Every structure is written in structure tokens, then in C-alpha cells.
Short mmCIF file of C-alpha atoms in Angstrom, two decimals:
data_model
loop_
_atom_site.label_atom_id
_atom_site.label_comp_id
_atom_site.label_asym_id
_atom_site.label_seq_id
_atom_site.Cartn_x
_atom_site.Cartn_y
_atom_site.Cartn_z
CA UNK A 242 -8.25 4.31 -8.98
CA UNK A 243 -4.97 5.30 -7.52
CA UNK A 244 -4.80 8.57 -6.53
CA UNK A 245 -2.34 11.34 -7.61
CA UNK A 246 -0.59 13.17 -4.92
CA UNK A 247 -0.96 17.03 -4.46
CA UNK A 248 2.22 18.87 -2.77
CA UNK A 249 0.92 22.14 -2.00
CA UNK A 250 0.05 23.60 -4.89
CA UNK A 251 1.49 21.64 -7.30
CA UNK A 252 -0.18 18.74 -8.90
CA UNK A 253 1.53 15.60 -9.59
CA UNK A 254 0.66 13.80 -12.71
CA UNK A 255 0.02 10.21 -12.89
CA UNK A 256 18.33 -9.27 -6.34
CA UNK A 257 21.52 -9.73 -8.69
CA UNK A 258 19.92 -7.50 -11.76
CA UNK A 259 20.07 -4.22 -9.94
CA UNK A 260 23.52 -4.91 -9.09
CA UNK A 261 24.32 -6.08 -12.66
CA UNK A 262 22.58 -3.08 -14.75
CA UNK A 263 23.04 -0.11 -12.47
CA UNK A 264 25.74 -1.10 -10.06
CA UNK A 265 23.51 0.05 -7.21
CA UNK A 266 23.03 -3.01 -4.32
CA UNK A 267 19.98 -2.98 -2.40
CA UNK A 268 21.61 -5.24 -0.30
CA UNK A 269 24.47 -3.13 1.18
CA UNK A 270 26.09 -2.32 4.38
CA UNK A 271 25.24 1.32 5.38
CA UNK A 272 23.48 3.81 7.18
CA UNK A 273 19.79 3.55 6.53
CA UNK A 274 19.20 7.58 5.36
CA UNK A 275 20.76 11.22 4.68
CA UNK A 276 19.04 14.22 3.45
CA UNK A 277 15.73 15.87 4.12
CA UNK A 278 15.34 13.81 7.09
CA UNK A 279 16.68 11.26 9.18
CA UNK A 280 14.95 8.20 9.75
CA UNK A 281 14.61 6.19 13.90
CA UNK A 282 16.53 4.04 15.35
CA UNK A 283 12.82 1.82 15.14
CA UNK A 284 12.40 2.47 11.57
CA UNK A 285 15.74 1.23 10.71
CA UNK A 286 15.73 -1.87 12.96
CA UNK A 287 12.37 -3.12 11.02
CA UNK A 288 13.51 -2.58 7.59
CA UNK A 289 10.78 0.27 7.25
CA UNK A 290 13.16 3.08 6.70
CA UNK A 291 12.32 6.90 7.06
CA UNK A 292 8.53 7.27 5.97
CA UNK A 293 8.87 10.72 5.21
CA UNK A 294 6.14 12.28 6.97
CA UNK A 295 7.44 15.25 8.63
CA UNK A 296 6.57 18.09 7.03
CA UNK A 297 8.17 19.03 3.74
CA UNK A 298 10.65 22.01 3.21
CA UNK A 299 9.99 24.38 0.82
CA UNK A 300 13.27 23.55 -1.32
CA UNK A 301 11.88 19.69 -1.47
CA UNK A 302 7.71 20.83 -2.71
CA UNK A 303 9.70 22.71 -5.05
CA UNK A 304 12.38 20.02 -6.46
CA UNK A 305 8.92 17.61 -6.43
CA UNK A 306 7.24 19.88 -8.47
CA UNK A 307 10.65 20.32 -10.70
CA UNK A 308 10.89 16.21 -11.06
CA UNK A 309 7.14 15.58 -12.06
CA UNK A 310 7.18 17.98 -14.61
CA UNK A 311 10.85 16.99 -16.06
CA UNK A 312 9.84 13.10 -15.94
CA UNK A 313 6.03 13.48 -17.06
CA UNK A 314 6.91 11.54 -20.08
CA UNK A 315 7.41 8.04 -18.57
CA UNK A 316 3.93 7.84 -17.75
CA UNK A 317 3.76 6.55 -21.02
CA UNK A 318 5.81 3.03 -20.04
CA UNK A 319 6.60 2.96 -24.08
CA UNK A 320 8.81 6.32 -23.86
CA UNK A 321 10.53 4.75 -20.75
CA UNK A 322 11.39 1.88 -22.62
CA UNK A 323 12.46 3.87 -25.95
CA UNK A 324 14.51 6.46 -23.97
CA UNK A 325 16.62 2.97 -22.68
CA UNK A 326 14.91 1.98 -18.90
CA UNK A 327 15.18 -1.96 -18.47
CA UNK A 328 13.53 -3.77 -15.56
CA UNK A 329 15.70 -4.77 -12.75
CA UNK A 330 13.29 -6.10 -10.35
CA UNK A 331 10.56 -9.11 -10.95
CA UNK A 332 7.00 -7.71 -10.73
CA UNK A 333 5.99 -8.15 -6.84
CA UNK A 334 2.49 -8.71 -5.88
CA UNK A 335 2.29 -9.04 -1.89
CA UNK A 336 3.19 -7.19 1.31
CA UNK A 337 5.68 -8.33 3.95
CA UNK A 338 4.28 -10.94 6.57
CA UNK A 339 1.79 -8.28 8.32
CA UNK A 340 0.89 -6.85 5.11
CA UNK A 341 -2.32 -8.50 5.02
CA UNK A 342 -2.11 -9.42 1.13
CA UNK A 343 -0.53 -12.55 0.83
CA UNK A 344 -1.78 -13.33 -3.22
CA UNK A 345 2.17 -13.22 -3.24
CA UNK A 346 2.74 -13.36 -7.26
CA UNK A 347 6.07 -12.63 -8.64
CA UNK A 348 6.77 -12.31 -12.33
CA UNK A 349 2.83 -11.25 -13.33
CA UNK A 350 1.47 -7.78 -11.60
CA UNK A 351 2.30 -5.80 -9.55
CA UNK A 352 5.47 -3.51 -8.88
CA UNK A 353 9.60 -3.37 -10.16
CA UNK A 354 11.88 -1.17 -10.99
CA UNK A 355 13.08 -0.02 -14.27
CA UNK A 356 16.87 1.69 -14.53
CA UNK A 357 18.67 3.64 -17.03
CA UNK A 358 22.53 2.41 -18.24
CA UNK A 359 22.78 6.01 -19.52
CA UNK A 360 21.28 7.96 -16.73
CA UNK A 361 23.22 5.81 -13.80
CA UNK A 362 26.67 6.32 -16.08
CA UNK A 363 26.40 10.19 -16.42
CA UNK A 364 27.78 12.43 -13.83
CA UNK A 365 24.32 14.41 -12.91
CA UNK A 366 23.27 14.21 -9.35
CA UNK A 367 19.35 14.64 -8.80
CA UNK A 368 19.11 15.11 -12.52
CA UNK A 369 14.92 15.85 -12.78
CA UNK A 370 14.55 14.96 -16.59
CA UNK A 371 17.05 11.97 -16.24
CA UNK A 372 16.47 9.74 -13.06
CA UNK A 373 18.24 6.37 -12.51
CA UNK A 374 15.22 4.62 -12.32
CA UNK A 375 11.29 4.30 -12.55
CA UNK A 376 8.91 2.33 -10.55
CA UNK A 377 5.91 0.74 -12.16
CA UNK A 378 2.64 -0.70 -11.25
CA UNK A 379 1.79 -3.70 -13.97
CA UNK A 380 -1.89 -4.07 -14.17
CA UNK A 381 -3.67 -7.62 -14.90
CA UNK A 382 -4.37 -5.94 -18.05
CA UNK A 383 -0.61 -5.16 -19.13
CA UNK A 384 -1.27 -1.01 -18.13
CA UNK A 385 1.75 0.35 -16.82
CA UNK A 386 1.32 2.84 -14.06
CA UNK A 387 4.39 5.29 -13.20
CA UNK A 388 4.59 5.33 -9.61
CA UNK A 389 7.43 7.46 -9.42
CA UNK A 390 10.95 8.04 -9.96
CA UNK A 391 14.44 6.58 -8.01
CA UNK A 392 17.90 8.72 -8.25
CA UNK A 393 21.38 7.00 -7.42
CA UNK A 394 24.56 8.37 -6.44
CA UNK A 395 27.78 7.65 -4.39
CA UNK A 396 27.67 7.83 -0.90
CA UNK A 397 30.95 10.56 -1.75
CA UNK A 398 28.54 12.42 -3.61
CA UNK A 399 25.41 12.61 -1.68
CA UNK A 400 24.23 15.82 -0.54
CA UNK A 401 24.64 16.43 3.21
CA UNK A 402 21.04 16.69 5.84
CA UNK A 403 21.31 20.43 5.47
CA UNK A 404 21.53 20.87 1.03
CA UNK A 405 19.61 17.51 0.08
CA UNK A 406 15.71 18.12 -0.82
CA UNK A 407 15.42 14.72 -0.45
CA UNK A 408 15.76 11.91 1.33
CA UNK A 409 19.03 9.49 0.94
CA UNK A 410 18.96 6.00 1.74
CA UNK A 411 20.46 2.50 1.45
CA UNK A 412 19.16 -1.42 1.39
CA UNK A 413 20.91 -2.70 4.16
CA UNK A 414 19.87 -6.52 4.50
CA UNK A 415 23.01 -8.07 5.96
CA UNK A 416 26.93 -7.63 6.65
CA UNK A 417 29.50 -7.93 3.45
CA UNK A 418 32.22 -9.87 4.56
CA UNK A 419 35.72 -8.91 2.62
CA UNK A 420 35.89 -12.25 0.77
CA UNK A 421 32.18 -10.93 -0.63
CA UNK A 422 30.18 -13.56 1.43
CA UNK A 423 26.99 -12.20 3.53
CA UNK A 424 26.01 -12.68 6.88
CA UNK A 425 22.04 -11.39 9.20
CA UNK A 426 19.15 -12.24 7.92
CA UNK A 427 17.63 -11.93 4.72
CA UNK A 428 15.40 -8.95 4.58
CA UNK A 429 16.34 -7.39 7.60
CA UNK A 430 17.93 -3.69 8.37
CA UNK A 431 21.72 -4.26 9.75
CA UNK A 432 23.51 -1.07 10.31
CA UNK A 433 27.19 -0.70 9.52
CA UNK A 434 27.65 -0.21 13.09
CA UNK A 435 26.51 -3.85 13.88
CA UNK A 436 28.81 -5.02 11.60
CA UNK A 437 32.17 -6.40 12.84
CA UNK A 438 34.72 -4.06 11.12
CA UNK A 439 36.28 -7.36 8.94
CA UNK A 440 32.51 -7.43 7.43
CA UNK A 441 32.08 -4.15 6.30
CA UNK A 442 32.07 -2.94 3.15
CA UNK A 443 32.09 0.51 1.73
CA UNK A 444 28.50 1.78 0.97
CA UNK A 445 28.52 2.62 -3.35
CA UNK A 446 25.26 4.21 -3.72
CA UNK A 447 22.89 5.86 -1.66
CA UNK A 448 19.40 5.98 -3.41
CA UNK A 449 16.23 8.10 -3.20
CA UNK A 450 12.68 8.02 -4.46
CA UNK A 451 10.04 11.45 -5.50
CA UNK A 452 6.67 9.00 -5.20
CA UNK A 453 3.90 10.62 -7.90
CA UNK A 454 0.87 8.55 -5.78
CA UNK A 455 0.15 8.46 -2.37
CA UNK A 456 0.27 10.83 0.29
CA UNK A 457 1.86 14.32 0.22
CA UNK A 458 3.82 13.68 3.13
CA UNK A 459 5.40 10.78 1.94
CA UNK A 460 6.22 12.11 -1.42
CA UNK A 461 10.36 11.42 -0.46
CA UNK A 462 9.75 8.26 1.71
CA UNK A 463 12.15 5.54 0.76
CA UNK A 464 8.74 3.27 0.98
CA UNK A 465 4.91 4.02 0.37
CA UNK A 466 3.47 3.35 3.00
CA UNK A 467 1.80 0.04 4.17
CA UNK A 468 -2.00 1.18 3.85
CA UNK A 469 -1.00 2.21 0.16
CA UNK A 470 0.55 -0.34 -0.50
CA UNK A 471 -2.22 -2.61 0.22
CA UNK A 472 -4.57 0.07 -1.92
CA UNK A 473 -2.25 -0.64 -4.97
CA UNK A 474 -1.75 -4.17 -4.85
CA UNK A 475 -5.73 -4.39 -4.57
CA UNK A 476 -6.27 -2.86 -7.76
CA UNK A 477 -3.40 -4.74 -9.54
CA UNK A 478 -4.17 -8.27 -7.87
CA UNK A 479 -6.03 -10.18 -10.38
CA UNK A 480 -9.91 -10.70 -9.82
CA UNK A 481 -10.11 -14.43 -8.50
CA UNK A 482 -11.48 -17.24 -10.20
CA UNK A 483 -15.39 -17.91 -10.55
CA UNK A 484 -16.29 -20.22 -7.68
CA UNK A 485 -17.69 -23.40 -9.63
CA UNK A 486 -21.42 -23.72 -9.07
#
């Protein structure tokens, strides 16, 4: 089973689209993370971002204890869905190329994001009981598991290193040039500052998750980690076919 997360002594209860319904591009030019920490030069350069393990402040256990009680609801996917949330993201079953999973299924199991038209529109910032988005884990057997919870917000708006209690962060994959045409690889971190100035363009919206599974220390990481990863995609990978006698 996956297991819930404990901070402290609170306990946590169990590509075009996301432009399109919440005006939030994981594929934009920017720094790679503000807020409760700042992630390494390493961690950006590998597309791994911050992973959130230094230890939490006390304002951050507190505003994850605040955002698991507020959102408790949508672990019941059918009050997500009521309450507005729409999937952005194809259900993803597999890891990156060392992930060690490679049953890469998309459209079945597995994880995506869900995001709110009325939550991303109003003017809240960190808004517990009203995040952007959700993150579910589809089960072969159609249970939806809340992972956790994803807030948006202008980069004008995002709380600076010292006020955040959480971590701020952005899907760089490539430069923007200004006649909207891309340029790096696909699926790699570039940094605003490897951009030629011509190819930038100005960051929109910084993103952060509050993970409900896991480990405590990577409650505000923009990613689980690896080694969970590979625990939930076990459990939501589909048992294999019989071998024939």
C-alpha cells in the first residue's frame, strides 16, 4: 500500500492541455525554484529539481498540516471532479531512462494532473481549500489515489526565499524564441541564463506541490522521489499476463 506521510505531528491523510486549461507551461524558460529552498546547480542541470529534503521550517509543517486538512475532500476523485478539476496530463506509467520501470503506458494507469478553471482564475495565492491542481494515481482497477496537491501563481506574485513555506518552481525544457518557436532538448532543464536574450521569454507561472505520500522530507519537493516513484508505479502497473503453459 502506499504509505501516508507524517510531518511531525501531523498526519497526512491519504503537453499543450496544461497550457490550454490553466495557462501554466511546464515547458517554460525560468529559474528552476524560489521559496523554502533553493535547489543545485546539479539538480537543475538533470531536470531533477530541488528534492526538498532539507529539513522543514516550522511555518512549512504548519502550512502542510493547514493544506491536508483544507483539501481532505479530493481524496474522494468524485468531489474533485464535481467541485470542477479536469485532467491536463495523460496518465503516465514509467520512470525516466534510469528509472528502472520501463512498462511505459500512457493513457491507462498511472499518474496526471487534474486543474481547476476556477481556482487558477481567482486571485488567492497558496489558497489551502482551493489549489490549482491535484495529482492522481489511477489504479488498474479505476481507484483514484490523491497524491497531493499543485498551487500556481505569477512569477510577480510569488513569495520571496525568506516568506514562501514552500517551494517555487518552473518546467524549464528548452529556450522560447520571440516568434514562439523552441529550441534544447526535449525534457531537459535549460536555465534562462543559457538562453540567448532574443530566446527568452518571460516566466508566467511558477508552480509548487504539498505531496500527501512519501517521505516527510520531501513533502514540498517539486518531484517524489525516484525510489517512490518506482514504489507507486509498482502498485499501479498492471499484473502481467499468465505465461501460456
Amino acid at each position: 500500500m502506499i504509505r501516508s506521510r507524517r510531518i511531525a505531528h501531523f498526519a497526512l491523510l491519504p503537453s499543450a492541455l496544461v497550457a490550454l486549461v490553466l495557462a501554466i507551461p511546464l515547458a517554460l524558460t525560468g529559474t528552476a525554484v524560489t521559496g523554502a529552498q533553493e535547489a543545485t546547480p546539479a539538480a537543475e542541470a538533470t531536470h531533477e529539481h530541488d528534492t526538498g529534503a532539507a529539513p522543514l521550517s516550522a511555518e512549512s509543517v504548519a502550512f502542510i498540516a493547514e493544506v491536508q486538512t483544507a483539501s481532505a475532500r479530493f481524496a474522494d476523485f468524485a468531489v474533485a471532479e464535481a467541485e470542477g478539476y479536469r485532467q491536463i496530463t495523460r496518465y503516465r506509467l514509467a520512470l525516466d531512462d534510469q528509472g528502472e520501470i520501463k512498462r511505459a503506458r500512457m493513457g491507462e494507469f498511472g499518474r496526471a494532473h487534474f486543474a481547476s478553471r476556477d481556482a487558477a482564475g481567482d486571485d488567492a495565492i497558496l489558497d489551502p481549500a482551493n489549489p490549482e491542481g491535484l495529482v492522481y494515481l489511477r489504479m488498474p482497477d479505476g481507484e483514484m489515489r490523491l497524491l497531493g496537491v499543485m498551487f500556481a501563481a505569477p512569477a510577480s506574485e510569488v513569495p520571496d526565499a525568506a516568506s514562501s513555506p514552500v517551494i517555487w518552481h518552473t518546467h524549464a525544457v528548452n529556450c522560447v524564441r520571440a516568434d514562439g518557436g523552441q529550441s534544447g532538448k526535449k525534457q531537459s532543464m535549460t536555465l534562462a541564463v543559457d538562453c540567448p536574450p532574443a530566446a527568452q521569454k518571460p516566466q508566467v507561472r511558477y508552480l509548487s506541490h504539498v505531496w500527501f505520500v512519501g517521505e516527510p522530507e520531501e513533502a514540498l519537493a517539486a518531484h517524489l522521489s525516484r525510489s517512490f516513484q518506482r514504489e507507486l508505479l509498482e502498485e499501479a502497473a498492471p499484473a502481467p499476463d499468465p505465461t501460456p503453459a
